């Protein structure tokens, strides 16, 4: 929001002490730790002791060892799938919201956002109990006669991670798509209607293209959150649901190789940054302002 | 004007209902099962009971974790509100270095928590700070700072400079203007930001797992318990936390929902 004219910004003069205080917290506890973290990725470990000498060994190992890259790619594909499924469910939902008028529109939007604020750990736990062998999903599928007996398809594997992450992240897809749809000027839709386009044509030629920036933001949000999540794979992944986050974490726990773990985190951070930048690049709303 | 519902509208509504059901299913399942006994990992739906809640009241580990969570939450709120408000005031109406520091403030919020957590873990080890509640509070504060900063900054940007000028014109000193004019105008934004900060801190798990010492917060405690399997008092606790969170959300919305939307609704 730009303030102009009468609503010029409130100006306050600051003493150097206050300035220093304002800078202290983020610089000391955000910038410095991340910088140290980056430096750590160039160290190595010898007999459980960290060797403070620069080396590229960690990065070489990441690219040459047959274990890490496949899991890395598999995790990226998994999170892309989460983003795609979330959008396929979120788009019609967001579209439906924008067809509502007045109070219903925002009340329903709020209702769909509330699950975001619920405890993350608890939701994962509940979803696991729904997907499990004795869970509701299996009970329902057996009850409907779709499955003969409870299946292990939905728990302790990649499917479980995919389903759980999607359930957790759908609200993050709904919001940007809703905002993009809401920003489309109604006059464009009416003009299209006046010119004789069918509602499907109007949707495909006007609404859909103009809402794509919102879809890009949504995809970027969901992907970044999915790839950074470690608790879901740990809880519902089991042995076959091995993701990059779990490998990364294991370097800090059982393997006790902090520098290598830091290097793996840098790889993760690079993916996250690329996804955020792509989201920014394609997520900007163009052509919707009249 | 209400048009007759078309097939496409019905289809869209059906998908929306499905999505809502999917989103709410993990919330209602624990609440519903909290009123029934659990035996060998299976819920016995035939005999409703409140014994899970009685068991919860006697679970000292959980109560201790709850206390820790509240202490951490309060400390986090105080630190992040003071520091976030300072930053917002400092950065408001100023260009130099703004985007850089703003970027730093937002980093822990944008980065996966596992990266922020591990970075802090290494940092604390290198400066020789033992893992304790202090390190948890620091972790939570840098994580929620962005939210408080953003909330206060948004309010500041919509505040008119004429208010401050009028205050000076009427002979108020800098501090009087700050305490009597600027701060009261920011109050609902700071309260809303504080509630959001508390809610985020209450739920934060990943960073906490990495930087905590012997004392655990509630999500971390739950995390440890859930990995071992189902237990009836978890369901009761989950139900209580959900209700508490709904209350917090309603409170935050009350302070943060923009006026236009509020009036549109009434």
PDB file of C-alpha atoms in Angstrom, chain B residues 56-218:
ATOM      1  CA  UNK B  56      -5.449 -36.322  30.983  1.00  0.00           C
ATOM      2  CA  UNK B  57      -5.892 -34.311  34.195  1.00  0.00           C
ATOM      3  CA  UNK B  58      -3.655 -36.844  35.957  1.00  0.00           C
ATOM      4  CA  UNK B  59      -0.942 -36.875  33.296  1.00  0.00           C
ATOM      5  CA  UNK B  60       1.810 -34.789  34.867  1.00  0.00           C
ATOM      6  CA  UNK B  61       4.149 -34.993  31.902  1.00  0.00           C
ATOM      7  CA  UNK B  62       1.577 -33.411  29.638  1.00  0.00           C
ATOM      8  CA  UNK B  63       0.677 -30.740  32.169  1.00  0.00           C
ATOM      9  CA  UNK B  64       4.360 -29.885  32.584  1.00  0.00           C
ATOM     10  CA  UNK B  65       4.748 -29.666  28.806  1.00  0.00           C
ATOM     11  CA  UNK B  66       1.694 -27.414  28.647  1.00  0.00           C
ATOM     12  CA  UNK B  67       3.231 -25.120  31.262  1.00  0.00           C
ATOM     13  CA  UNK B  68       6.500 -24.988  29.314  1.00  0.00           C
ATOM     14  CA  UNK B  69       4.599 -24.144  26.129  1.00  0.00           C
ATOM     15  CA  UNK B  70       2.794 -21.288  27.837  1.00  0.00           C
ATOM     16  CA  UNK B  71       6.009 -19.896  29.334  1.00  0.00           C
ATOM     17  CA  UNK B  72       7.755 -20.068  25.957  1.00  0.00           C
ATOM     18  CA  UNK B  73       4.706 -18.545  24.265  1.00  0.00           C
ATOM     19  CA  UNK B  74       4.548 -15.569  26.621  1.00  0.00           C
ATOM     20  CA  UNK B  75       8.290 -14.862  26.397  1.00  0.00           C
ATOM     21  CA  UNK B  76       8.136 -15.177  22.606  1.00  0.00           C
ATOM     22  CA  UNK B  77       5.195 -12.804  22.387  1.00  0.00           C
ATOM     23  CA  UNK B  78       6.897 -10.165  24.564  1.00  0.00           C
ATOM     24  CA  UNK B  79      10.189 -10.364  22.658  1.00  0.00           C
ATOM     25  CA  UNK B  80       8.676 -10.493  19.182  1.00  0.00           C
ATOM     26  CA  UNK B  81       6.136  -7.731  19.806  1.00  0.00           C
ATOM     27  CA  UNK B  82       8.717  -5.328  21.251  1.00  0.00           C
ATOM     28  CA  UNK B  83      11.260  -6.096  18.575  1.00  0.00           C
ATOM     29  CA  UNK B  84       8.763  -6.373  15.707  1.00  0.00           C
ATOM     30  CA  UNK B  85       7.134  -3.060  16.614  1.00  0.00           C
ATOM     31  CA  UNK B  86      10.546  -1.385  16.897  1.00  0.00           C
ATOM     32  CA  UNK B  87      11.522  -2.703  13.483  1.00  0.00           C
ATOM     33  CA  UNK B  88       8.251  -1.632  11.916  1.00  0.00           C
ATOM     34  CA  UNK B  89       8.551   1.865  13.394  1.00  0.00           C
ATOM     35  CA  UNK B  90      12.179   2.061  12.331  1.00  0.00           C
ATOM     36  CA  UNK B  91      11.535   0.937   8.796  1.00  0.00           C
ATOM     37  CA  UNK B  92       8.376   2.787   8.187  1.00  0.00           C
ATOM     38  CA  UNK B  93       8.857   5.687   5.789  1.00  0.00           C
ATOM     39  CA  UNK B  94      12.516   4.959   5.197  1.00  0.00           C
ATOM     40  CA  UNK B  95      14.218   3.394   2.243  1.00  0.00           C
ATOM     41  CA  UNK B  96      17.908   2.810   2.980  1.00  0.00           C
ATOM     42  CA  UNK B  97      18.645  -0.791   3.899  1.00  0.00           C
ATOM     43  CA  UNK B  98      14.982  -1.511   4.329  1.00  0.00           C
ATOM     44  CA  UNK B  99      14.597  -4.316   1.854  1.00  0.00           C
ATOM     45  CA  UNK B 100      17.752  -6.007   3.100  1.00  0.00           C
ATOM     46  CA  UNK B 101      16.739  -6.104   6.754  1.00  0.00           C
ATOM     47  CA  UNK B 102      13.182  -6.972   5.802  1.00  0.00           C
ATOM     48  CA  UNK B 103      14.596  -9.881   3.838  1.00  0.00           C
ATOM     49  CA  UNK B 104      16.554 -11.033   6.896  1.00  0.00           C
ATOM     50  CA  UNK B 105      13.467 -10.762   9.115  1.00  0.00           C
ATOM     51  CA  UNK B 106      11.443 -12.850   6.680  1.00  0.00           C
ATOM     52  CA  UNK B 107      14.117 -15.511   6.113  1.00  0.00           C
ATOM     53  CA  UNK B 108      13.172 -17.831   9.006  1.00  0.00           C
ATOM     54  CA  UNK B 109       9.563 -17.598   7.917  1.00  0.00           C
ATOM     55  CA  UNK B 110      10.321 -18.430   4.279  1.00  0.00           C
ATOM     56  CA  UNK B 111      13.025 -21.016   4.863  1.00  0.00           C
ATOM     57  CA  UNK B 112      11.964 -24.507   5.830  1.00  0.00           C
ATOM     58  CA  UNK B 113      11.930 -24.658   9.652  1.00  0.00           C
ATOM     59  CA  UNK B 114      14.363 -27.546   9.523  1.00  0.00           C
ATOM     60  CA  UNK B 115      16.981 -25.221   8.005  1.00  0.00           C
ATOM     61  CA  UNK B 116      16.340 -22.387  10.487  1.00  0.00           C
ATOM     62  CA  UNK B 117      16.387 -24.914  13.319  1.00  0.00           C
ATOM     63  CA  UNK B 118      19.618 -26.568  12.242  1.00  0.00           C
ATOM     64  CA  UNK B 119      21.290 -23.196  11.661  1.00  0.00           C
ATOM     65  CA  UNK B 120      20.368 -22.128  15.189  1.00  0.00           C
ATOM     66  CA  UNK B 121      21.482 -25.496  16.560  1.00  0.00           C
ATOM     67  CA  UNK B 122      24.967 -25.058  15.098  1.00  0.00           C
ATOM     68  CA  UNK B 123      25.068 -21.397  16.125  1.00  0.00           C
ATOM     69  CA  UNK B 124      24.200 -22.162  19.750  1.00  0.00           C
ATOM     70  CA  UNK B 125      26.821 -24.879  19.840  1.00  0.00           C
ATOM     71  CA  UNK B 126      29.495 -22.626  18.377  1.00  0.00           C
ATOM     72  CA  UNK B 127      28.848 -19.800  20.864  1.00  0.00           C
ATOM     73  CA  UNK B 128      28.618 -22.314  23.694  1.00  0.00           C
ATOM     74  CA  UNK B 129      25.001 -21.653  24.625  1.00  0.00           C
ATOM     75  CA  UNK B 130      23.470 -24.740  26.240  1.00  0.00           C
ATOM     76  CA  UNK B 131      20.199 -25.954  24.747  1.00  0.00           C
ATOM     77  CA  UNK B 132      17.444 -24.820  27.087  1.00  0.00           C
ATOM     78  CA  UNK B 133      14.194 -22.902  27.193  1.00  0.00           C
ATOM     79  CA  UNK B 134      16.176 -19.758  26.350  1.00  0.00           C
ATOM     80  CA  UNK B 135      17.278 -21.243  23.023  1.00  0.00           C
ATOM     81  CA  UNK B 136      13.691 -22.338  22.329  1.00  0.00           C
ATOM     82  CA  UNK B 137      12.428 -18.799  22.993  1.00  0.00           C
ATOM     83  CA  UNK B 138      15.079 -17.359  20.665  1.00  0.00           C
ATOM     84  CA  UNK B 139      14.115 -19.871  17.971  1.00  0.00           C
ATOM     85  CA  UNK B 140      10.427 -19.079  18.277  1.00  0.00           C
ATOM     86  CA  UNK B 141      11.029 -15.338  18.335  1.00  0.00           C
ATOM     87  CA  UNK B 142      13.004 -15.208  15.090  1.00  0.00           C
ATOM     88  CA  UNK B 143      10.355 -17.450  13.542  1.00  0.00           C
ATOM     89  CA  UNK B 144       7.330 -15.291  14.454  1.00  0.00           C
ATOM     90  CA  UNK B 145       9.048 -11.904  14.184  1.00  0.00           C
ATOM     91  CA  UNK B 146       8.084 -11.542  10.518  1.00  0.00           C
ATOM     92  CA  UNK B 147       4.378 -11.841  11.328  1.00  0.00           C
ATOM     93  CA  UNK B 148       4.396  -9.212  14.067  1.00  0.00           C
ATOM     94  CA  UNK B 149       6.554  -6.894  11.960  1.00  0.00           C
ATOM     95  CA  UNK B 150       4.263  -7.252   8.953  1.00  0.00           C
ATOM     96  CA  UNK B 151       1.082  -6.715  10.989  1.00  0.00           C
ATOM     97  CA  UNK B 152       2.361  -3.573  12.695  1.00  0.00           C
ATOM     98  CA  UNK B 153       3.890  -2.183   9.496  1.00  0.00           C
ATOM     99  CA  UNK B 154       0.600  -2.595   7.608  1.00  0.00           C
ATOM    100  CA  UNK B 155      -1.205  -0.647  10.310  1.00  0.00           C
ATOM    101  CA  UNK B 156       1.471   2.058  10.378  1.00  0.00           C
ATOM    102  CA  UNK B 157       1.192   2.511   6.622  1.00  0.00           C
ATOM    103  CA  UNK B 158      -2.510   3.146   6.877  1.00  0.00           C
ATOM    104  CA  UNK B 159      -2.008   5.678   9.688  1.00  0.00           C
ATOM    105  CA  UNK B 160      -2.092   9.318   8.721  1.00  0.00           C
ATOM    106  CA  UNK B 161       0.904  11.543   9.352  1.00  0.00           C
ATOM    107  CA  UNK B 162      -1.432  14.404  10.173  1.00  0.00           C
ATOM    108  CA  UNK B 163      -2.161  12.746  13.530  1.00  0.00           C
ATOM    109  CA  UNK B 164       1.495  13.010  14.501  1.00  0.00           C
ATOM    110  CA  UNK B 165       1.778  16.535  13.128  1.00  0.00           C
ATOM    111  CA  UNK B 166      -1.293  17.597  15.066  1.00  0.00           C
ATOM    112  CA  UNK B 167       0.229  16.153  18.210  1.00  0.00           C
ATOM    113  CA  UNK B 168       3.449  18.148  17.681  1.00  0.00           C
ATOM    114  CA  UNK B 169       1.441  21.282  16.862  1.00  0.00           C
ATOM    115  CA  UNK B 170      -0.397  20.951  20.147  1.00  0.00           C
ATOM    116  CA  UNK B 171       2.943  20.999  21.928  1.00  0.00           C
ATOM    117  CA  UNK B 172       3.441  17.331  22.710  1.00  0.00           C
ATOM    118  CA  UNK B 173       6.982  16.050  23.057  1.00  0.00           C
ATOM    119  CA  UNK B 174       8.358  13.162  21.015  1.00  0.00           C
ATOM    120  CA  UNK B 175       7.684  10.665  23.790  1.00  0.00           C
ATOM    121  CA  UNK B 176       4.215  12.020  24.522  1.00  0.00           C
ATOM    122  CA  UNK B 177       3.383  11.672  20.839  1.00  0.00           C
ATOM    123  CA  UNK B 178       4.703   8.139  20.828  1.00  0.00           C
ATOM    124  CA  UNK B 179       2.805   7.025  23.946  1.00  0.00           C
ATOM    125  CA  UNK B 180      -0.406   8.994  23.414  1.00  0.00           C
ATOM    126  CA  UNK B 181      -0.817   8.958  19.624  1.00  0.00           C
ATOM    127  CA  UNK B 182       1.254   6.347  17.802  1.00  0.00           C
ATOM    128  CA  UNK B 183       1.066   3.479  20.268  1.00  0.00           C
ATOM    129  CA  UNK B 184      -2.713   3.631  20.880  1.00  0.00           C
ATOM    130  CA  UNK B 185      -3.273   3.655  17.125  1.00  0.00           C
ATOM    131  CA  UNK B 186      -1.130   0.557  16.801  1.00  0.00           C
ATOM    132  CA  UNK B 187      -2.692  -1.266  19.715  1.00  0.00           C
ATOM    133  CA  UNK B 188      -5.118  -3.525  17.887  1.00  0.00           C
ATOM    134  CA  UNK B 189      -2.441  -4.454  15.347  1.00  0.00           C
ATOM    135  CA  UNK B 190       0.028  -5.294  18.126  1.00  0.00           C
ATOM    136  CA  UNK B 191      -2.592  -7.290  20.030  1.00  0.00           C
ATOM    137  CA  UNK B 192      -3.566  -9.158  16.862  1.00  0.00           C
ATOM    138  CA  UNK B 193       0.098  -9.734  16.030  1.00  0.00           C
ATOM    139  CA  UNK B 194       0.713 -10.936  19.584  1.00  0.00           C
ATOM    140  CA  UNK B 195      -2.118 -13.464  19.382  1.00  0.00           C
ATOM    141  CA  UNK B 196      -0.850 -14.758  16.044  1.00  0.00           C
ATOM    142  CA  UNK B 197       2.667 -14.938  17.472  1.00  0.00           C
ATOM    143  CA  UNK B 198       1.393 -16.901  20.455  1.00  0.00           C
ATOM    144  CA  UNK B 199      -0.584 -19.277  18.249  1.00  0.00           C
ATOM    145  CA  UNK B 200       2.447 -19.887  16.014  1.00  0.00           C
ATOM    146  CA  UNK B 201       4.700 -20.415  19.016  1.00  0.00           C
ATOM    147  CA  UNK B 202       2.135 -22.746  20.573  1.00  0.00           C
ATOM    148  CA  UNK B 203       2.279 -24.925  17.470  1.00  0.00           C
ATOM    149  CA  UNK B 204       5.948 -24.652  16.524  1.00  0.00           C
ATOM    150  CA  UNK B 205       7.511 -28.109  16.538  1.00  0.00           C
ATOM    151  CA  UNK B 206      10.414 -28.506  14.157  1.00  0.00           C
ATOM    152  CA  UNK B 207      12.646 -25.712  15.473  1.00  0.00           C
ATOM    153  CA  UNK B 208      11.747 -26.681  19.041  1.00  0.00           C
ATOM    154  CA  UNK B 209      12.705 -30.324  18.525  1.00  0.00           C
ATOM    155  CA  UNK B 210      16.123 -29.192  17.317  1.00  0.00           C
ATOM    156  CA  UNK B 211      16.999 -26.521  19.858  1.00  0.00           C
ATOM    157  CA  UNK B 212      15.310 -27.700  23.047  1.00  0.00           C
ATOM    158  CA  UNK B 213      17.134 -29.088  26.035  1.00  0.00           C
ATOM    159  CA  UNK B 214      15.527 -31.374  28.601  1.00  0.00           C
ATOM    160  CA  UNK B 215      12.224 -29.498  28.850  1.00  0.00           C
ATOM    161  CA  UNK B 216       9.775 -30.149  26.047  1.00  0.00           C
ATOM    162  CA  UNK B 217       6.879 -28.097  24.784  1.00  0.00           C
ATOM    163  CA  UNK B 218       3.474 -29.625  24.163  1.00  0.00           C
TER     164      UNK B 218
END
